[in-house]
Amino acid sequence: MASSKHIAQVLLDQAYPPEAAAAIFTEKVLRKPLHLRPTSPDPSSQDARARRRLQRLRKEEKTRRRQKTKPLSAKEKRISGIYDIPDDQKKYEIYVPLHRMWLGYMWEILGMREGEKAYVTAQGAGSKLASADYHGAEVIVVRGRCVGMVGLTGIVVRDTKFTFQIITKKNELKTIPKRHTVFRFNIPQPEGKRDEAEGLTEHTKKENESPARSLVFELHGSQFEHRAIDRATKKFKQSKSLIDL
């Protein structure tokens, strides 16, 4: 017949005297508190887990911000075609507003005010013209080693280190090297609004027009082989050497 004693009490009887075994069994087994694990997680543990997750996400975001994005190489830029102008955008009239904006930009840096004739000298404006941005300028090729490019006129749509890309009035995109090429561009006096305010007729305007109302500059491309962003911070010095054309 099987014993009705607890297995722990049987083992204690074998190891200790009866009185000691009964005392140990009562204290260690019968009166031992039983700690039950709650079925739902502790709220404090949830808060700690959420804080650790938030700290980890912030650390990952901080590390991501510190990482510098690797710029595209020249080959990757050519393959992607990010600088290519679509055929439907190769139209002269599209860039006429850009040219007008460029004229306002040049009037500002040269100090040309509406209604006043400007006197621009090489000493005063040479460095400003050398460091200016020519996106939107209407240039004319007056001299160069390539005879076929002499006489081309167009608006600059891209100013690279070694070339000007222009859109001609025939809606053609031409790439002109700067080296051994002389470009000419005109900056008219900002007097259009003043004439309108004075109510001058077209006939009177034609009679008053004179070559002095436009400033004509020639740009030697061989001394201008810099990107537009680099020219803004570069200090140019006047050179007495002749240009080899």
mmCIF file of C-alpha atoms in Angstrom:
data_model
loop_
_atom_site.group_PDB
_atom_site.id
_atom_site.type_symbol
_atom_site.label_atom_id
_atom_site.label_comp_id
_atom_site.label_asym_id
_atom_site.label_seq_id
_atom_site.Cartn_x
_atom_site.Cartn_y
_atom_site.Cartn_z
ATOM 1 C CA MET A 1 0.000 0.000 0.000
ATOM 2 C CA ALA A 2 1.441 3.348 -1.033
ATOM 3 C CA SER A 3 2.445 5.782 1.675
ATOM 4 C CA SER A 4 0.318 8.949 2.042
ATOM 5 C CA LYS A 5 3.303 11.004 3.220
ATOM 6 C CA HIS A 6 4.691 13.833 1.113
ATOM 7 C CA ILE A 7 7.770 12.846 -0.853
ATOM 8 C CA ALA A 8 9.730 15.627 0.850
ATOM 9 C CA GLN A 9 8.753 14.349 4.289
ATOM 10 C CA VAL A 10 9.830 10.804 3.371
ATOM 11 C CA LEU A 11 13.238 12.029 2.286
ATOM 12 C CA LEU A 12 13.647 14.188 5.374
ATOM 13 C CA ASP A 13 12.808 11.224 7.636
ATOM 14 C CA GLN A 14 15.650 9.308 6.058
ATOM 15 C CA ALA A 15 18.174 12.097 6.653
ATOM 16 C CA TYR A 16 17.126 13.586 10.016
ATOM 17 C CA PRO A 17 15.602 12.424 13.299
ATOM 18 C CA PRO A 18 11.765 12.451 13.329
ATOM 19 C CA GLU A 19 11.442 15.694 15.326
ATOM 20 C CA ALA A 20 13.995 17.592 13.201
ATOM 21 C CA ALA A 21 12.516 16.214 9.986
ATOM 22 C CA ALA A 22 9.005 17.356 11.008
ATOM 23 C CA ALA A 23 10.240 20.854 11.913
ATOM 24 C CA ILE A 24 12.155 21.266 8.642
ATOM 25 C CA PHE A 25 9.194 19.968 6.611
ATOM 26 C CA THR A 26 6.769 22.361 8.320
ATOM 27 C CA GLU A 27 9.052 25.405 7.958
ATOM 28 C CA LYS A 28 10.574 24.843 4.523
ATOM 29 C CA VAL A 29 7.705 23.103 2.690
ATOM 30 C CA LEU A 30 4.311 23.704 4.278
ATOM 31 C CA ARG A 31 4.901 27.357 5.220
ATOM 32 C CA LYS A 32 7.105 28.321 2.262
ATOM 33 C CA PRO A 33 5.574 31.275 0.340
ATOM 34 C CA LEU A 34 4.795 30.515 -3.312
ATOM 35 C CA HIS A 35 5.577 33.442 -5.650
ATOM 36 C CA LEU A 36 3.418 33.362 -8.739
ATOM 37 C CA ARG A 37 4.428 35.265 -11.902
ATOM 38 C CA PRO A 38 1.689 37.660 -13.067
ATOM 39 C CA THR A 39 0.050 36.864 -16.378
ATOM 40 C CA SER A 40 0.513 40.492 -17.638
ATOM 41 C CA PRO A 41 3.934 42.186 -17.812
ATOM 42 C CA ASP A 42 4.960 44.615 -15.159
ATOM 43 C CA PRO A 43 4.252 48.252 -16.210
ATOM 44 C CA SER A 44 7.659 49.326 -14.961
ATOM 45 C CA SER A 45 9.351 46.784 -17.246
ATOM 46 C CA GLN A 46 7.302 48.080 -20.180
ATOM 47 C CA ASP A 47 8.451 51.650 -19.487
ATOM 48 C CA ALA A 48 12.083 50.553 -19.273
ATOM 49 C CA ARG A 49 11.782 48.665 -22.550
ATOM 50 C CA ALA A 50 10.213 51.680 -24.246
ATOM 51 C CA ARG A 51 12.989 53.952 -22.955
ATOM 52 C CA ARG A 52 15.680 51.594 -24.239
ATOM 53 C CA ARG A 53 13.990 51.427 -27.643
ATOM 54 C CA LEU A 54 13.731 55.225 -27.821
ATOM 55 C CA GLN A 55 17.393 55.618 -26.895
ATOM 56 C CA ARG A 56 18.383 53.103 -29.550
ATOM 57 C CA LEU A 57 16.351 54.908 -32.214
ATOM 58 C CA ARG A 58 17.857 58.272 -31.273
ATOM 59 C CA LYS A 59 21.355 56.830 -31.423
ATOM 60 C CA GLU A 60 20.697 55.347 -34.863
ATOM 61 C CA GLU A 61 19.310 58.678 -36.102
ATOM 62 C CA LYS A 62 22.332 60.549 -34.768
ATOM 63 C CA THR A 63 24.687 58.095 -36.445
ATOM 64 C CA ARG A 64 22.776 58.415 -39.716
ATOM 65 C CA ARG A 65 23.085 62.200 -39.642
ATOM 66 C CA ARG A 66 26.826 62.029 -39.080
ATOM 67 C CA GLN A 67 27.339 59.819 -42.088
ATOM 68 C CA LYS A 68 28.167 61.923 -45.153
ATOM 69 C CA THR A 69 26.495 61.032 -48.415
ATOM 70 C CA LYS A 70 29.034 60.082 -51.033
ATOM 71 C CA PRO A 71 28.777 62.479 -53.995
ATOM 72 C CA LEU A 72 28.281 61.170 -57.500
ATOM 73 C CA SER A 73 31.370 60.782 -59.624
ATOM 74 C CA ALA A 74 31.699 62.486 -63.010
ATOM 75 C CA LYS A 75 31.008 59.185 -64.764
ATOM 76 C CA GLU A 76 27.863 58.592 -62.713
ATOM 77 C CA LYS A 77 26.648 62.104 -63.496
ATOM 78 C CA ARG A 78 27.139 61.535 -67.227
ATOM 79 C CA ILE A 79 25.311 58.204 -67.081
ATOM 80 C CA SER A 80 22.397 59.631 -65.088
ATOM 81 C CA GLY A 81 22.147 62.646 -67.410
ATOM 82 C CA ILE A 82 21.301 65.087 -64.635
ATOM 83 C CA TYR A 83 22.814 67.974 -66.625
ATOM 84 C CA ASP A 84 21.265 67.056 -69.965
ATOM 85 C CA ILE A 85 18.639 69.447 -71.326
ATOM 86 C CA PRO A 86 15.608 67.702 -72.867
ATOM 87 C CA ASP A 87 14.873 68.424 -76.498
ATOM 88 C CA ASP A 88 11.565 70.111 -75.676
ATOM 89 C CA GLN A 89 13.457 72.553 -73.396
ATOM 90 C CA LYS A 90 15.959 73.626 -76.060
ATOM 91 C CA LYS A 91 14.012 76.726 -77.022
ATOM 92 C CA TYR A 92 15.413 80.238 -76.995
ATOM 93 C CA GLU A 93 12.223 81.924 -75.739
ATOM 94 C CA ILE A 94 12.230 79.743 -72.606
ATOM 95 C CA TYR A 95 15.480 81.359 -71.435
ATOM 96 C CA VAL A 96 14.639 84.979 -72.284
ATOM 97 C CA PRO A 97 13.228 85.592 -68.752
ATOM 98 C CA LEU A 98 16.460 84.127 -67.353
ATOM 99 C CA HIS A 99 18.421 86.664 -69.413
ATOM 100 C CA ARG A 100 16.288 89.514 -68.052
ATOM 101 C CA MET A 101 16.909 88.285 -64.532
ATOM 102 C CA TRP A 102 20.647 88.169 -65.259
ATOM 103 C CA LEU A 103 20.564 91.803 -66.453
ATOM 104 C CA GLY A 104 19.010 92.841 -63.151
ATOM 105 C CA TYR A 105 21.715 90.878 -61.343
ATOM 106 C CA MET A 106 24.464 92.676 -63.320
ATOM 107 C CA TRP A 107 22.874 96.090 -62.739
ATOM 108 C CA GLU A 108 22.960 95.388 -59.034
ATOM 109 C CA ILE A 109 26.588 94.272 -58.785
ATOM 110 C CA LEU A 110 27.793 97.099 -61.056
ATOM 111 C CA GLY A 111 25.829 99.729 -59.138
ATOM 112 C CA MET A 112 23.776 100.777 -62.166
ATOM 113 C CA ARG A 113 20.639 102.635 -61.083
ATOM 114 C CA GLU A 114 17.539 103.436 -63.051
ATOM 115 C CA GLY A 115 17.651 106.849 -64.689
ATOM 116 C CA GLU A 116 21.392 107.349 -64.127
ATOM 117 C CA LYS A 117 24.152 106.724 -66.618
ATOM 118 C CA ALA A 118 26.746 104.402 -65.179
ATOM 119 C CA TYR A 119 30.488 104.897 -65.613
ATOM 120 C CA VAL A 120 32.158 101.554 -65.284
ATOM 121 C CA THR A 121 35.945 101.209 -65.365
ATOM 122 C CA ALA A 122 38.132 98.140 -65.551
ATOM 123 C CA GLN A 123 39.717 98.943 -62.205
ATOM 124 C CA GLY A 124 36.394 99.313 -60.438
ATOM 125 C CA ALA A 125 34.335 96.573 -62.052
ATOM 126 C CA GLY A 126 36.954 94.138 -63.357
ATOM 127 C CA SER A 127 36.986 91.923 -60.276
ATOM 128 C CA LYS A 128 33.171 91.971 -60.069
ATOM 129 C CA LEU A 129 32.801 90.859 -63.673
ATOM 130 C CA ALA A 130 35.423 88.161 -63.228
ATOM 131 C CA SER A 131 33.630 86.648 -60.230
ATOM 132 C CA ALA A 132 30.081 87.074 -61.595
ATOM 133 C CA ASP A 133 27.737 84.252 -62.575
ATOM 134 C CA TYR A 134 27.023 84.098 -66.314
ATOM 135 C CA HIS A 135 24.046 81.734 -66.339
ATOM 136 C CA GLY A 136 21.547 83.730 -68.381
ATOM 137 C CA ALA A 137 24.031 86.015 -70.135
ATOM 138 C CA GLU A 138 23.607 86.514 -73.880
ATOM 139 C CA VAL A 139 27.097 86.177 -75.346
ATOM 140 C CA ILE A 140 28.572 86.510 -78.818
ATOM 141 C CA VAL A 141 31.669 84.637 -79.956
ATOM 142 C CA VAL A 142 33.877 87.313 -81.530
ATOM 143 C CA ARG A 143 37.180 85.442 -81.781
ATOM 144 C CA GLY A 144 38.348 81.868 -81.555
ATOM 145 C CA ARG A 145 40.441 79.154 -83.138
ATOM 146 C CA CYS A 146 37.334 77.422 -84.469
ATOM 147 C CA VAL A 147 36.126 79.630 -87.316
ATOM 148 C CA GLY A 148 32.741 77.928 -87.432
ATOM 149 C CA MET A 149 31.897 79.168 -83.928
ATOM 150 C CA VAL A 150 32.730 82.833 -84.569
ATOM 151 C CA GLY A 151 29.524 84.836 -84.692
ATOM 152 C CA LEU A 152 27.430 82.436 -82.623
ATOM 153 C CA THR A 153 25.020 84.212 -80.306
ATOM 154 C CA GLY A 154 22.982 82.672 -77.528
ATOM 155 C CA ILE A 155 21.990 82.625 -73.876
ATOM 156 C CA VAL A 156 24.265 80.744 -71.482
ATOM 157 C CA VAL A 157 22.365 77.833 -69.932
ATOM 158 C CA ARG A 158 25.376 76.099 -68.393
ATOM 159 C CA ASP A 159 28.696 77.533 -67.257
ATOM 160 C CA THR A 160 31.242 74.762 -66.658
ATOM 161 C CA LYS A 161 34.941 75.023 -65.916
ATOM 162 C CA PHE A 162 36.057 74.773 -69.534
ATOM 163 C CA THR A 163 32.934 75.467 -71.636
ATOM 164 C CA PHE A 164 29.884 77.627 -72.130
ATOM 165 C CA GLN A 165 26.693 75.909 -73.273
ATOM 166 C CA ILE A 166 24.375 78.334 -75.051
ATOM 167 C CA ILE A 167 20.937 78.200 -76.648
ATOM 168 C CA THR A 168 20.885 80.054 -79.973
ATOM 169 C CA LYS A 169 17.904 81.822 -81.552
ATOM 170 C CA LYS A 170 17.586 78.795 -83.846
ATOM 171 C CA ASN A 171 16.823 76.669 -80.753
ATOM 172 C CA GLU A 172 20.159 74.853 -80.984
ATOM 173 C CA LEU A 173 22.349 73.865 -78.030
ATOM 174 C CA LYS A 174 26.002 74.720 -78.688
ATOM 175 C CA THR A 175 28.987 73.880 -76.499
ATOM 176 C CA ILE A 176 31.787 76.434 -76.873
ATOM 177 C CA PRO A 177 35.204 75.920 -75.262
ATOM 178 C CA LYS A 178 36.482 78.828 -73.215
ATOM 179 C CA ARG A 179 40.144 78.332 -74.114
ATOM 180 C CA HIS A 180 41.334 80.529 -76.990
ATOM 181 C CA THR A 181 37.868 82.104 -77.315
ATOM 182 C CA VAL A 182 36.746 85.702 -76.744
ATOM 183 C CA PHE A 183 33.111 86.335 -75.788
ATOM 184 C CA ARG A 184 31.272 89.643 -75.956
ATOM 185 C CA PHE A 185 28.194 90.642 -74.018
ATOM 186 C CA ASN A 186 26.182 93.854 -73.693
ATOM 187 C CA ILE A 187 24.583 95.349 -70.598
ATOM 188 C CA PRO A 188 22.017 98.049 -71.454
ATOM 189 C CA GLN A 189 21.384 100.992 -69.180
ATOM 190 C CA PRO A 190 18.353 100.408 -66.885
ATOM 191 C CA GLU A 191 16.271 103.257 -68.360
ATOM 192 C CA GLY A 192 13.251 101.409 -69.741
ATOM 193 C CA LYS A 193 10.934 102.177 -66.839
ATOM 194 C CA ARG A 194 11.954 105.808 -66.781
ATOM 195 C CA ASP A 195 11.042 106.226 -70.477
ATOM 196 C CA GLU A 196 7.626 104.701 -69.844
ATOM 197 C CA ALA A 197 7.040 107.044 -66.892
ATOM 198 C CA GLU A 198 7.967 110.088 -69.010
ATOM 199 C CA GLY A 199 5.603 108.995 -71.795
ATOM 200 C CA LEU A 200 8.225 108.990 -74.557
ATOM 201 C CA THR A 201 7.070 107.749 -77.937
ATOM 202 C CA GLU A 202 8.851 105.104 -79.957
ATOM 203 C CA HIS A 203 10.116 107.755 -82.395
ATOM 204 C CA THR A 204 11.566 109.821 -79.538
ATOM 205 C CA LYS A 205 13.197 106.752 -78.035
ATOM 206 C CA LYS A 206 14.886 105.918 -81.343
ATOM 207 C CA GLU A 207 16.215 109.466 -81.653
ATOM 208 C CA ASN A 208 17.587 109.371 -78.101
ATOM 209 C CA GLU A 209 19.182 105.980 -78.463
ATOM 210 C CA SER A 210 22.977 105.996 -78.672
ATOM 211 C CA PRO A 211 25.745 103.390 -78.288
ATOM 212 C CA ALA A 212 26.596 104.889 -74.878
ATOM 213 C CA ARG A 213 23.397 103.481 -73.437
ATOM 214 C CA SER A 214 24.816 99.951 -73.477
ATOM 215 C CA LEU A 215 27.998 98.728 -71.847
ATOM 216 C CA VAL A 216 29.980 96.313 -74.012
ATOM 217 C CA PHE A 217 32.430 93.856 -72.444
ATOM 218 C CA GLU A 218 34.733 91.240 -73.888
ATOM 219 C CA LEU A 219 35.516 88.124 -71.916
ATOM 220 C CA HIS A 220 38.725 86.156 -72.578
ATOM 221 C CA GLY A 221 37.824 82.547 -71.961
ATOM 222 C CA SER A 222 41.399 81.346 -71.432
ATOM 223 C CA GLN A 223 41.580 83.447 -68.262
ATOM 224 C CA PHE A 224 38.089 82.408 -67.230
ATOM 225 C CA GLU A 225 38.462 78.641 -66.823
ATOM 226 C CA HIS A 226 36.754 78.354 -63.464
ATOM 227 C CA ARG A 227 33.390 77.097 -62.326
ATOM 228 C CA ALA A 228 30.826 79.716 -61.346
ATOM 229 C CA ILE A 229 30.851 78.556 -57.725
ATOM 230 C CA ASP A 230 34.669 78.800 -57.596
ATOM 231 C CA ARG A 231 34.784 82.279 -59.136
ATOM 232 C CA ALA A 232 32.622 83.687 -56.351
ATOM 233 C CA THR A 233 35.415 83.170 -53.797
ATOM 234 C CA LYS A 234 38.468 83.553 -56.064
ATOM 235 C CA LYS A 235 40.499 86.752 -56.140
ATOM 236 C CA PHE A 236 41.416 87.790 -59.673
ATOM 237 C CA LYS A 237 44.420 89.906 -60.550
ATOM 238 C CA GLN A 238 44.874 91.906 -63.705
ATOM 239 C CA SER A 239 47.258 90.236 -66.102
ATOM 240 C CA LYS A 240 49.400 92.132 -68.569
ATOM 241 C CA SER A 241 50.141 89.065 -70.688
ATOM 242 C CA LEU A 242 48.542 88.766 -74.119
ATOM 243 C CA ILE A 243 46.034 86.087 -74.944
ATOM 244 C CA ASP A 244 47.240 83.447 -77.386
ATOM 245 C CA LEU A 245 44.482 83.013 -79.988
#
